[in-house]
mmCIF file of C-alpha atoms in Angstrom:
data_model
loop_
_atom_site.group_PDB
_atom_site.id
_atom_site.type_symbol
_atom_site.label_atom_id
_atom_site.label_comp_id
_atom_site.label_asym_id
_atom_site.label_seq_id
_atom_site.Cartn_x
_atom_site.Cartn_y
_atom_site.Cartn_z
ATOM 1 C CA MET A 977 -14.240 -37.636 -27.929
ATOM 2 C CA GLN A 978 -11.305 -36.715 -25.699
ATOM 3 C CA TRP A 979 -13.143 -35.942 -22.464
ATOM 4 C CA TRP A 980 -10.049 -34.782 -20.619
ATOM 5 C CA MET A 981 -9.733 -31.991 -23.198
ATOM 6 C CA VAL A 982 -13.343 -31.017 -22.567
ATOM 7 C CA VAL A 983 -12.826 -30.896 -18.799
ATOM 8 C CA VAL A 984 -9.548 -28.979 -19.002
ATOM 9 C CA GLY A 985 -10.845 -26.623 -21.692
ATOM 10 C CA VAL A 986 -13.996 -25.754 -19.741
ATOM 11 C CA ALA A 987 -11.934 -25.252 -16.571
ATOM 12 C CA VAL A 988 -9.509 -22.889 -18.330
ATOM 13 C CA VAL A 989 -12.337 -20.837 -19.846
ATOM 14 C CA VAL A 990 -14.250 -20.619 -16.551
ATOM 15 C CA VAL A 991 -11.164 -19.615 -14.557
ATOM 16 C CA THR A 992 -10.212 -17.018 -17.175
ATOM 17 C CA VAL A 993 -13.680 -15.473 -17.275
ATOM 18 C CA PHE A 994 -13.964 -15.480 -13.483
ATOM 19 C CA ASP A 995 -10.534 -13.857 -13.129
ATOM 20 C CA ALA A 996 -11.397 -11.159 -15.664
ATOM 21 C CA PHE A 997 -14.758 -10.350 -14.068
ATOM 22 C CA ALA A 998 -13.323 -10.387 -10.531
ATOM 23 C CA THR A 999 -10.576 -7.984 -11.608
ATOM 24 C CA THR A 1000 -12.573 -5.553 -13.710
ATOM 25 C CA LEU A 1001 -16.189 -5.618 -12.571
ATOM 26 C CA SER A 1002 -16.172 -6.435 -8.868
ATOM 27 C CA PRO A 1003 -15.453 -3.374 -6.688
ATOM 28 C CA SER A 1004 -15.589 -5.486 -3.527
ATOM 29 C CA THR A 1005 -12.676 -7.778 -4.439
ATOM 30 C CA ARG A 1006 -9.079 -7.306 -5.421
ATOM 31 C CA ALA A 1007 -7.571 -8.810 -8.550
ATOM 32 C CA GLY A 1008 -8.692 -12.272 -9.599
ATOM 33 C CA PRO A 1009 -6.671 -15.285 -8.426
ATOM 34 C CA VAL A 1010 -4.651 -15.590 -11.621
ATOM 35 C CA THR A 1011 -4.080 -11.887 -12.184
ATOM 36 C CA SER A 1012 -3.037 -11.220 -8.579
ATOM 37 C CA ARG A 1013 -0.446 -13.997 -8.581
ATOM 38 C CA ILE A 1014 1.031 -13.073 -11.950
ATOM 39 C CA ASN A 1015 1.201 -9.387 -11.017
ATOM 40 C CA ALA A 1016 2.884 -10.160 -7.694
ATOM 41 C CA VAL A 1017 5.500 -12.394 -9.324
ATOM 42 C CA LEU A 1018 6.293 -9.938 -12.118
ATOM 43 C CA TRP A 1019 6.464 -7.054 -9.647
ATOM 44 C CA ARG A 1020 9.000 -8.937 -7.514
ATOM 45 C CA LEU A 1021 11.042 -9.723 -10.620
ATOM 46 C CA ALA A 1022 10.995 -6.058 -11.649
ATOM 47 C CA TRP A 1023 12.197 -5.080 -8.185
ATOM 48 C CA ARG A 1024 14.989 -7.643 -8.156
ATOM 49 C CA ALA A 1025 16.111 -6.441 -11.584
ATOM 50 C CA SER A 1026 16.337 -2.854 -10.320
ATOM 51 C CA ARG A 1027 19.466 -1.299 -8.884
ATOM 52 C CA SER A 1028 17.511 1.532 -7.281
ATOM 53 C CA ASN A 1029 13.913 2.508 -6.586
ATOM 54 C CA VAL A 1030 13.783 4.605 -9.769
ATOM 55 C CA SER A 1031 15.210 2.032 -12.179
ATOM 56 C CA ILE A 1032 13.597 1.387 -15.554
ATOM 57 C CA PRO A 1033 12.165 -2.064 -14.638
ATOM 58 C CA LEU A 1034 10.085 -0.489 -11.852
ATOM 59 C CA VAL A 1035 8.953 2.409 -14.014
ATOM 60 C CA VAL A 1036 7.724 0.171 -16.851
ATOM 61 C CA ALA A 1037 6.276 -2.501 -14.537
ATOM 62 C CA GLY A 1038 2.804 -0.929 -14.266
ATOM 63 C CA PRO A 1039 2.093 -0.559 -18.006
ATOM 64 C CA LEU A 1040 3.670 -3.958 -18.668
ATOM 65 C CA LEU A 1041 1.491 -5.642 -16.041
ATOM 66 C CA LEU A 1042 -1.612 -3.974 -17.465
ATOM 67 C CA VAL A 1043 -0.885 -5.317 -20.949
ATOM 68 C CA THR A 1044 0.157 -8.701 -19.553
ATOM 69 C CA THR A 1045 -3.168 -8.979 -17.707
ATOM 70 C CA ALA A 1046 -5.103 -8.541 -20.950
ATOM 71 C CA MET A 1047 -2.826 -11.011 -22.752
ATOM 72 C CA VAL A 1048 -3.336 -13.616 -20.032
ATOM 73 C CA TRP A 1049 -7.124 -13.336 -20.368
ATOM 74 C CA ILE A 1050 -7.014 -13.541 -24.161
ATOM 75 C CA GLY A 1051 -4.516 -16.407 -24.055
ATOM 76 C CA GLY A 1052 -6.625 -18.268 -21.494
ATOM 77 C CA LEU A 1053 -9.712 -18.059 -23.684
ATOM 78 C CA TRP A 1054 -7.753 -19.096 -26.745
ATOM 79 C CA LEU A 1055 -6.253 -22.132 -24.985
ATOM 80 C CA GLY A 1056 -9.501 -23.228 -23.350
ATOM 81 C CA TRP A 1057 -11.630 -23.038 -26.482
ATOM 82 C CA THR A 1058 -8.911 -24.657 -28.595
ATOM 83 C CA LEU A 1059 -8.954 -27.655 -26.252
ATOM 84 C CA LEU A 1060 -12.733 -27.841 -26.562
ATOM 85 C CA PHE A 1061 -12.679 -27.758 -30.359
ATOM 86 C CA ALA A 1062 -9.829 -30.283 -30.396
ATOM 87 C CA ALA A 1063 -11.700 -32.756 -28.192
ATOM 88 C CA ASP A 1064 -13.817 -34.113 -31.048
ATOM 89 C CA PRO A 1065 -11.993 -35.087 -34.276
ATOM 90 C CA ASN A 1066 -15.020 -33.998 -36.316
ATOM 91 C CA ALA A 1067 -15.786 -30.758 -34.476
ATOM 92 C CA VAL A 1068 -14.117 -28.510 -37.064
ATOM 93 C CA VAL A 1069 -13.755 -29.266 -40.767
ATOM 94 C CA SER A 1070 -12.394 -27.378 -43.725
ATOM 95 C CA GLU A 1071 -15.023 -25.502 -45.703
ATOM 96 C CA ALA A 1072 -13.637 -26.563 -49.041
ATOM 97 C CA GLY A 1073 -13.217 -30.331 -48.718
ATOM 98 C CA GLY A 1074 -15.011 -31.135 -45.487
ATOM 99 C CA THR A 1075 -11.927 -32.828 -44.057
ATOM 100 C CA ALA A 1076 -11.261 -32.657 -40.321
ATOM 101 C CA ALA A 1077 -8.977 -29.811 -39.313
ATOM 102 C CA ASP A 1078 -5.629 -30.616 -37.775
ATOM 103 C CA LEU A 1079 -4.434 -29.023 -34.542
ATOM 104 C CA SER A 1080 -3.080 -25.895 -36.218
ATOM 105 C CA GLY A 1081 -6.363 -25.510 -38.067
ATOM 106 C CA ARG A 1082 -8.322 -25.725 -34.815
ATOM 107 C CA VAL A 1083 -6.046 -23.156 -33.203
ATOM 108 C CA PHE A 1084 -6.652 -20.904 -36.220
ATOM 109 C CA TYR A 1085 -10.415 -21.543 -36.128
ATOM 110 C CA THR A 1086 -10.579 -20.707 -32.413
ATOM 111 C CA ALA A 1087 -8.699 -17.456 -32.963
ATOM 112 C CA TYR A 1088 -10.938 -16.116 -35.712
ATOM 113 C CA THR A 1089 -14.049 -17.280 -33.886
ATOM 114 C CA LEU A 1090 -13.076 -15.561 -30.619
ATOM 115 C CA PHE A 1091 -11.642 -12.419 -32.168
ATOM 116 C CA THR A 1092 -13.959 -12.168 -35.223
ATOM 117 C CA LEU A 1093 -11.293 -12.094 -37.904
ATOM 118 C CA GLY A 1094 -13.988 -12.763 -40.475
ATOM 119 C CA LEU A 1095 -12.276 -15.741 -42.123
ATOM 120 C CA GLY A 1096 -14.160 -18.883 -43.100
ATOM 121 C CA ASN A 1097 -11.502 -21.473 -43.975
ATOM 122 C CA TYR A 1098 -12.944 -23.817 -41.337
ATOM 123 C CA VAL A 1099 -16.503 -24.397 -40.140
ATOM 124 C CA PRO A 1100 -18.070 -26.254 -37.187
ATOM 125 C CA GLN A 1101 -19.517 -29.663 -37.891
ATOM 126 C CA GLY A 1102 -22.840 -30.445 -36.227
ATOM 127 C CA ALA A 1103 -25.382 -28.488 -34.174
ATOM 128 C CA VAL A 1104 -23.491 -28.795 -30.881
ATOM 129 C CA TRP A 1105 -20.286 -27.314 -32.245
ATOM 130 C CA GLU A 1106 -22.191 -24.606 -34.122
ATOM 131 C CA VAL A 1107 -23.802 -23.515 -30.841
ATOM 132 C CA LEU A 1108 -20.479 -23.685 -29.014
ATOM 133 C CA SER A 1109 -18.878 -21.591 -31.757
ATOM 134 C CA ALA A 1110 -21.529 -18.929 -31.194
ATOM 135 C CA VAL A 1111 -20.894 -19.057 -27.444
ATOM 136 C CA ALA A 1112 -17.152 -18.727 -28.072
ATOM 137 C CA LEU A 1113 -17.767 -15.712 -30.312
ATOM 138 C CA ILE A 1114 -19.820 -13.958 -27.632
ATOM 139 C CA ASN A 1115 -17.290 -14.921 -24.977
ATOM 140 C CA GLY A 1116 -14.423 -13.475 -26.998
ATOM 141 C CA LEU A 1117 -16.258 -10.261 -27.860
ATOM 142 C CA VAL A 1118 -17.197 -9.591 -24.251
ATOM 143 C CA LEU A 1119 -13.786 -10.326 -22.765
ATOM 144 C CA VAL A 1120 -11.737 -8.502 -25.396
ATOM 145 C CA THR A 1121 -14.000 -5.448 -25.189
ATOM 146 C CA MET A 1122 -13.815 -5.554 -21.395
ATOM 147 C CA SER A 1123 -10.014 -5.789 -21.521
ATOM 148 C CA ILE A 1124 -9.697 -2.776 -23.805
ATOM 149 C CA THR A 1125 -12.152 -0.613 -21.879
ATOM 150 C CA TYR A 1126 -10.358 -1.549 -18.640
ATOM 151 C CA PHE A 1127 -7.273 0.384 -19.773
ATOM 152 C CA ILE A 1128 -8.869 3.846 -19.781
ATOM 153 C CA PRO A 1129 -10.149 3.995 -16.167
ATOM 154 C CA VAL A 1130 -6.875 2.458 -14.961
ATOM 155 C CA VAL A 1131 -4.880 5.257 -16.578
ATOM 156 C CA THR A 1132 -7.315 7.790 -15.104
ATOM 157 C CA ALA A 1133 -6.965 6.253 -11.636
ATOM 158 C CA VAL A 1134 -3.164 6.322 -11.888
ATOM 159 C CA THR A 1135 -3.252 9.967 -12.986
ATOM 160 C CA ASP A 1136 -5.539 10.930 -10.098
ATOM 161 C CA ARG A 1137 -3.314 9.112 -7.613
ATOM 162 C CA ARG A 1138 -0.254 10.961 -8.871
ATOM 163 C CA ARG A 1139 -2.175 14.233 -8.771
ATOM 164 C CA LEU A 1140 -3.060 13.576 -5.135
ATOM 165 C CA ALA A 1141 0.610 12.948 -4.335
ATOM 166 C CA SER A 1142 1.569 16.193 -6.069
ATOM 167 C CA VAL A 1143 -1.093 18.115 -4.124
ATOM 168 C CA ILE A 1144 0.404 16.865 -0.867
ATOM 169 C CA CYS A 1145 3.884 17.787 -2.065
ATOM 170 C CA THR A 1146 2.865 21.411 -2.613
ATOM 171 C CA LEU A 1147 3.214 21.740 1.169
ATOM 172 C CA GLY A 1148 6.426 19.738 1.388
ATOM 173 C CA LEU A 1149 8.079 16.432 0.705
ATOM 174 C CA ASN A 1150 8.733 15.506 4.319
ATOM 175 C CA PRO A 1151 6.737 15.925 7.548
ATOM 176 C CA LEU A 1152 8.834 18.789 8.888
ATOM 177 C CA ASP A 1153 8.480 20.805 5.687
ATOM 178 C CA ILE A 1154 4.723 20.146 5.706
ATOM 179 C CA LEU A 1155 4.510 21.387 9.309
ATOM 180 C CA ARG A 1156 6.577 24.456 8.473
ATOM 181 C CA ALA A 1157 4.372 25.298 5.486
ATOM 182 C CA GLY A 1158 1.152 24.806 7.453
ATOM 183 C CA TRP A 1159 2.167 26.814 10.531
ATOM 184 C CA ASP A 1160 1.117 30.476 10.519
ATOM 185 C CA GLY A 1161 2.589 31.384 13.903
ATOM 186 C CA ARG A 1162 -0.560 30.603 15.879
ATOM 187 C CA SER A 1163 -2.187 27.473 14.410
ATOM 188 C CA PHE A 1164 -2.391 25.204 11.336
ATOM 189 C CA PRO A 1165 -5.261 26.635 9.249
ATOM 190 C CA ILE A 1166 -3.827 25.489 5.912
ATOM 191 C CA LEU A 1167 -3.251 21.955 7.148
ATOM 192 C CA GLU A 1168 -6.725 21.779 8.662
ATOM 193 C CA ARG A 1169 -8.286 22.715 5.330
ATOM 194 C CA ARG A 1170 -6.048 20.243 3.552
ATOM 195 C CA LEU A 1171 -7.161 17.525 5.983
ATOM 196 C CA HIS A 1172 -10.789 17.975 4.956
ATOM 197 C CA ASP A 1173 -9.823 17.955 1.262
ATOM 198 C CA LEU A 1174 -7.622 14.861 1.430
ATOM 199 C CA ILE A 1175 -9.935 12.535 3.357
ATOM 200 C CA PRO A 1176 -12.420 11.869 0.501
ATOM 201 C CA SER A 1177 -9.573 11.621 -2.025
ATOM 202 C CA ILE A 1178 -7.786 8.990 0.074
ATOM 203 C CA LEU A 1179 -10.977 6.979 0.523
ATOM 204 C CA ILE A 1180 -11.650 7.085 -3.234
ATOM 205 C CA THR A 1181 -8.076 6.007 -3.932
ATOM 206 C CA GLY A 1182 -8.561 3.037 -1.623
ATOM 207 C CA GLN A 1183 -11.682 1.969 -3.474
ATOM 208 C CA ARG A 1184 -9.830 2.249 -6.758
ATOM 209 C CA HIS A 1185 -7.236 -0.178 -5.441
ATOM 210 C CA LEU A 1186 -10.097 -2.652 -5.199
ATOM 211 C CA THR A 1187 -11.581 -1.862 -8.591
ATOM 212 C CA TYR A 1188 -8.280 -1.403 -10.476
ATOM 213 C CA PRO A 1189 -5.701 -3.314 -8.419
ATOM 214 C CA VAL A 1190 -2.977 -2.943 -11.044
ATOM 215 C CA ILE A 1191 -2.595 0.778 -10.212
ATOM 216 C CA HIS A 1192 -0.481 -0.153 -7.194
ATOM 217 C CA TYR A 1193 2.275 -1.282 -9.568
ATOM 218 C CA PHE A 1194 2.569 2.026 -11.428
ATOM 219 C CA HIS A 1195 5.824 3.419 -10.086
ATOM 220 C CA GLY A 1196 7.091 6.848 -11.155
ATOM 221 C CA ARG A 1197 10.681 8.049 -11.331
ATOM 222 C CA GLU A 1198 9.902 11.190 -9.318
ATOM 223 C CA ARG A 1199 9.343 11.410 -5.594
ATOM 224 C CA LEU A 1200 6.949 14.263 -6.349
ATOM 225 C CA SER A 1201 4.393 11.828 -7.783
ATOM 226 C CA ALA A 1202 4.968 8.946 -5.348
ATOM 227 C CA PHE A 1203 1.620 8.445 -3.645
ATOM 228 C CA ALA A 1204 2.781 6.049 -0.917
ATOM 229 C CA ALA A 1205 5.694 8.222 0.206
ATOM 230 C CA SER A 1206 3.703 11.471 -0.028
ATOM 231 C CA VAL A 1207 0.674 10.284 1.923
ATOM 232 C CA ALA A 1208 2.982 8.726 4.543
ATOM 233 C CA ALA A 1209 4.810 12.045 4.966
ATOM 234 C CA PHE A 1210 1.518 13.868 5.466
ATOM 235 C CA ASP A 1211 0.331 11.166 7.870
ATOM 236 C CA GLU A 1212 3.500 11.632 9.934
ATOM 237 C CA ALA A 1213 2.941 15.397 9.977
ATOM 238 C CA VAL A 1214 -0.580 14.821 11.309
ATOM 239 C CA THR A 1215 0.849 12.464 13.943
ATOM 240 C CA VAL A 1216 3.291 15.136 15.102
ATOM 241 C CA ILE A 1217 0.487 17.693 15.362
ATOM 242 C CA GLU A 1218 -1.777 15.276 17.227
ATOM 243 C CA HIS A 1219 0.794 14.121 19.775
ATOM 244 C CA GLY A 1220 3.709 16.537 19.586
ATOM 245 C CA ALA A 1221 2.233 20.013 19.174
ATOM 246 C CA ALA A 1222 0.899 21.843 22.200
ATOM 247 C CA PRO A 1223 -2.875 21.263 22.637
ATOM 248 C CA GLU A 1224 -3.767 24.927 22.239
ATOM 249 C CA VAL A 1225 -2.402 25.106 18.670
ATOM 250 C CA ARG A 1226 -3.765 21.811 17.366
ATOM 251 C CA PRO A 1227 -6.645 21.640 14.865
ATOM 252 C CA HIS A 1228 -9.905 20.187 16.114
ATOM 253 C CA PRO A 1229 -9.295 16.605 17.360
ATOM 254 C CA ALA A 1230 -12.108 15.308 15.162
ATOM 255 C CA ALA A 1231 -10.266 16.483 12.039
ATOM 256 C CA LEU A 1232 -7.076 14.702 13.094
ATOM 257 C CA SER A 1233 -8.815 11.467 14.048
ATOM 258 C CA ALA A 1234 -10.899 11.529 10.849
ATOM 259 C CA PHE A 1235 -7.732 11.627 8.774
ATOM 260 C CA HIS A 1236 -6.171 8.715 10.668
ATOM 261 C CA ASN A 1237 -9.431 6.780 10.337
ATOM 262 C CA ALA A 1238 -9.413 7.395 6.580
ATOM 263 C CA MET A 1239 -5.831 6.144 6.384
ATOM 264 C CA ASP A 1240 -6.749 3.056 8.425
ATOM 265 C CA GLN A 1241 -9.610 2.314 6.033
ATOM 266 C CA PHE A 1242 -7.217 2.715 3.117
ATOM 267 C CA LEU A 1243 -4.668 0.365 4.703
ATOM 268 C CA ASN A 1244 -7.383 -2.181 5.453
ATOM 269 C CA ILE A 1245 -8.074 -2.311 1.724
ATOM 270 C CA VAL A 1246 -4.504 -2.429 0.414
ATOM 271 C CA GLU A 1247 -2.759 -4.342 3.205
ATOM 272 C CA PRO A 1248 -3.813 -7.925 2.335
ATOM 273 C CA ALA A 1249 -2.359 -7.666 -1.175
ATOM 274 C CA TYR A 1250 -0.203 -4.551 -1.453
ATOM 275 C CA ALA A 1251 1.295 -3.974 1.974
ATOM 276 C CA LYS A 1252 2.735 -5.954 4.828
ATOM 277 C CA THR A 1253 2.710 -4.666 8.388
ATOM 278 C CA ASP A 1254 6.281 -4.057 9.457
ATOM 279 C CA THR A 1255 7.316 -6.072 12.484
ATOM 280 C CA ASP A 1256 10.793 -4.545 12.652
ATOM 281 C CA ALA A 1257 11.720 -1.892 15.185
ATOM 282 C CA ALA A 1258 9.356 1.073 15.347
ATOM 283 C CA PRO A 1259 9.692 3.449 12.387
ATOM 284 C CA ARG A 1260 11.889 6.474 12.928
ATOM 285 C CA HIS A 1261 9.912 9.565 13.859
ATOM 286 C CA VAL A 1262 10.214 13.311 13.445
ATOM 287 C CA ASP A 1263 12.506 14.850 16.051
ATOM 288 C CA LEU A 1264 10.451 17.023 18.399
ATOM 289 C CA GLN A 1265 13.294 19.494 18.831
ATOM 290 C CA ALA A 1266 13.297 20.127 15.089
ATOM 291 C CA VAL A 1267 9.569 20.849 15.328
ATOM 292 C CA ALA A 1268 10.170 23.303 18.160
ATOM 293 C CA ALA A 1269 12.881 25.002 16.077
ATOM 294 C CA VAL A 1270 10.225 25.860 13.495
ATOM 295 C CA GLY A 1271 8.459 27.880 16.200
ATOM 296 C CA ILE A 1272 5.693 25.393 16.944
ATOM 297 C CA PRO A 1273 4.925 24.972 20.664
ATOM 298 C CA VAL A 1274 5.490 21.352 21.610
ATOM 299 C CA VAL A 1275 4.653 19.003 24.482
ATOM 300 C CA ASP A 1276 7.091 17.191 26.710
ATOM 301 C CA GLU A 1277 9.239 14.583 24.942
ATOM 302 C CA ASP A 1278 7.874 11.755 27.087
ATOM 303 C CA ASP A 1279 4.296 12.692 26.215
ATOM 304 C CA TYR A 1280 5.233 12.777 22.548
ATOM 305 C CA LEU A 1281 6.796 9.306 22.664
ATOM 306 C CA ALA A 1282 3.799 7.954 24.583
ATOM 307 C CA GLY A 1283 1.511 9.269 21.831
ATOM 308 C CA LEU A 1284 3.665 7.587 19.186
ATOM 309 C CA ASP A 1285 3.337 4.314 21.072
ATOM 310 C CA LEU A 1286 -0.446 4.582 20.758
ATOM 311 C CA LEU A 1287 -0.059 4.786 16.984
ATOM 312 C CA SER A 1288 2.703 2.187 16.695
ATOM 313 C CA GLU A 1289 0.566 -0.302 14.782
ATOM 314 C CA HIS A 1290 -0.730 2.382 12.431
ATOM 315 C CA ARG A 1291 2.794 3.665 11.740
ATOM 316 C CA ASN A 1292 4.121 0.153 11.159
ATOM 317 C CA ARG A 1293 1.344 -0.429 8.642
ATOM 318 C CA MET A 1294 2.203 2.832 6.901
ATOM 319 C CA ARG A 1295 5.868 1.858 6.663
ATOM 320 C CA GLY A 1296 4.857 -1.536 5.277
ATOM 321 C CA PHE A 1297 2.795 0.171 2.563
ATOM 322 C CA VAL A 1298 5.685 2.490 1.707
ATOM 323 C CA ARG A 1299 8.125 -0.407 1.466
ATOM 324 C CA HIS A 1300 5.819 -2.505 -0.703
ATOM 325 C CA ALA A 1301 5.503 0.469 -3.058
ATOM 326 C CA ARG A 1302 9.323 0.361 -3.215
ATOM 327 C CA TRP A 1303 10.127 3.607 -1.429
ATOM 328 C CA ASP A 1304 12.210 4.046 1.689
ATOM 329 C CA TRP A 1305 10.772 5.295 4.981
ATOM 330 C CA ASP A 1306 13.811 7.242 6.122
ATOM 331 C CA SER A 1307 15.092 8.804 2.904
ATOM 332 C CA ASP A 1308 11.828 9.152 0.941
ATOM 333 C CA VAL A 1309 9.399 9.998 3.755
ATOM 334 C CA LEU A 1310 11.207 11.564 6.720
ATOM 335 C CA GLN A 1311 14.154 13.131 4.913
ATOM 336 C CA ALA A 1312 12.890 13.736 1.378
ATOM 337 C CA SER A 1313 13.929 17.094 -0.025
ATOM 338 C CA GLY A 1314 13.554 19.158 -3.154
ATOM 339 C CA ASP A 1315 16.958 17.938 -4.281
ATOM 340 C CA GLY A 1316 15.464 14.460 -4.625
ATOM 341 C CA LEU A 1317 12.542 15.309 -6.893
ATOM 342 C CA LEU A 1318 14.039 13.313 -9.722
ATOM 343 C CA GLY A 1319 14.561 10.302 -7.518
ATOM 344 C CA ARG A 1320 17.648 8.780 -6.007
ATOM 345 C CA ALA A 1321 19.157 6.831 -8.862
ATOM 346 C CA THR A 1322 22.407 6.296 -6.976
ATOM 347 C CA ARG A 1323 20.821 4.727 -3.915
ATOM 348 C CA ASP A 1324 21.100 0.959 -3.932
ATOM 349 C CA VAL A 1325 18.197 -1.251 -3.063
ATOM 350 C CA GLY A 1326 18.207 -2.383 0.565
ATOM 351 C CA GLN A 1327 18.733 -6.058 1.130
ATOM 352 C CA GLU A 1328 15.833 -6.232 3.538
ATOM 353 C CA GLN A 1329 13.525 -4.912 0.825
ATOM 354 C CA LEU A 1330 14.822 -7.393 -1.707
ATOM 355 C CA ALA A 1331 13.898 -10.165 0.669
ATOM 356 C CA GLU A 1332 10.224 -9.141 0.781
#
């Protein structure tokens, strides 16, 4: 008996099963330790291979990572159980002659036991290995089924996230356009209604980042469906209303603070794994004179800047989330326009983003 094979094989199987369950069935944790590290590495490679934020490597990264996750789980089980069945020379024998299987035969036996291929060229020898074969069969059935069924809710979550981004973009792609669309000459009734509608959707999206962490890596070619950039643009519009618009035209303060609280809860979920608080200079903000040009009564510039200072940490966190999602704060949030709906394929990747 090769006990080191037993120890390593059991460890590989346990880690694989734990990683799969932590990723798919635990809504209170992010991806498992193996999945999270592999996804992060592959995502960085996809970004470094991209010449712009709409390049093919970024677009295919999400589906590729989803498939890779399932392959890692299946490969982990296959490796772990193969080591277990290879630990004892007499664990697996050929059905015809009763001779001990070689390494390739044990690899083959493990595969059809885990994935129920229905072949019987090899059989377990002894009660212990018969029981372990049954355990391996159950283990393989559960994990493979779980991997396949994991795909459907992930695709649904990605679709809902893109739909939410598109809903925001119906008002505008940048904060100033959103303010212009929401202003009726006296107040912001459309924006106030949209605030109430978006809060539960943002909170649900945050929870889905816990349950289906791979959705963060689904990156579209269109700014119209970019969740990070769209929600950041709306968040900036709310910031301008809260601290830049004259008090008499603002929506109820509770509505504004509720939205910021929802965004903070969302960032608390995604920040440890999918965002990094920016420590650079404060993010650029919407020019108050441009807001006044729309016809919106505004406060004094100093009061506006003082209000932005109060939200400096929140805005830095938002910019960090936007950058980690591989969009640009200035061109994709503050200055996005209808001309850029198909992305900015000619814009090179910033060196500071490549270094992240």
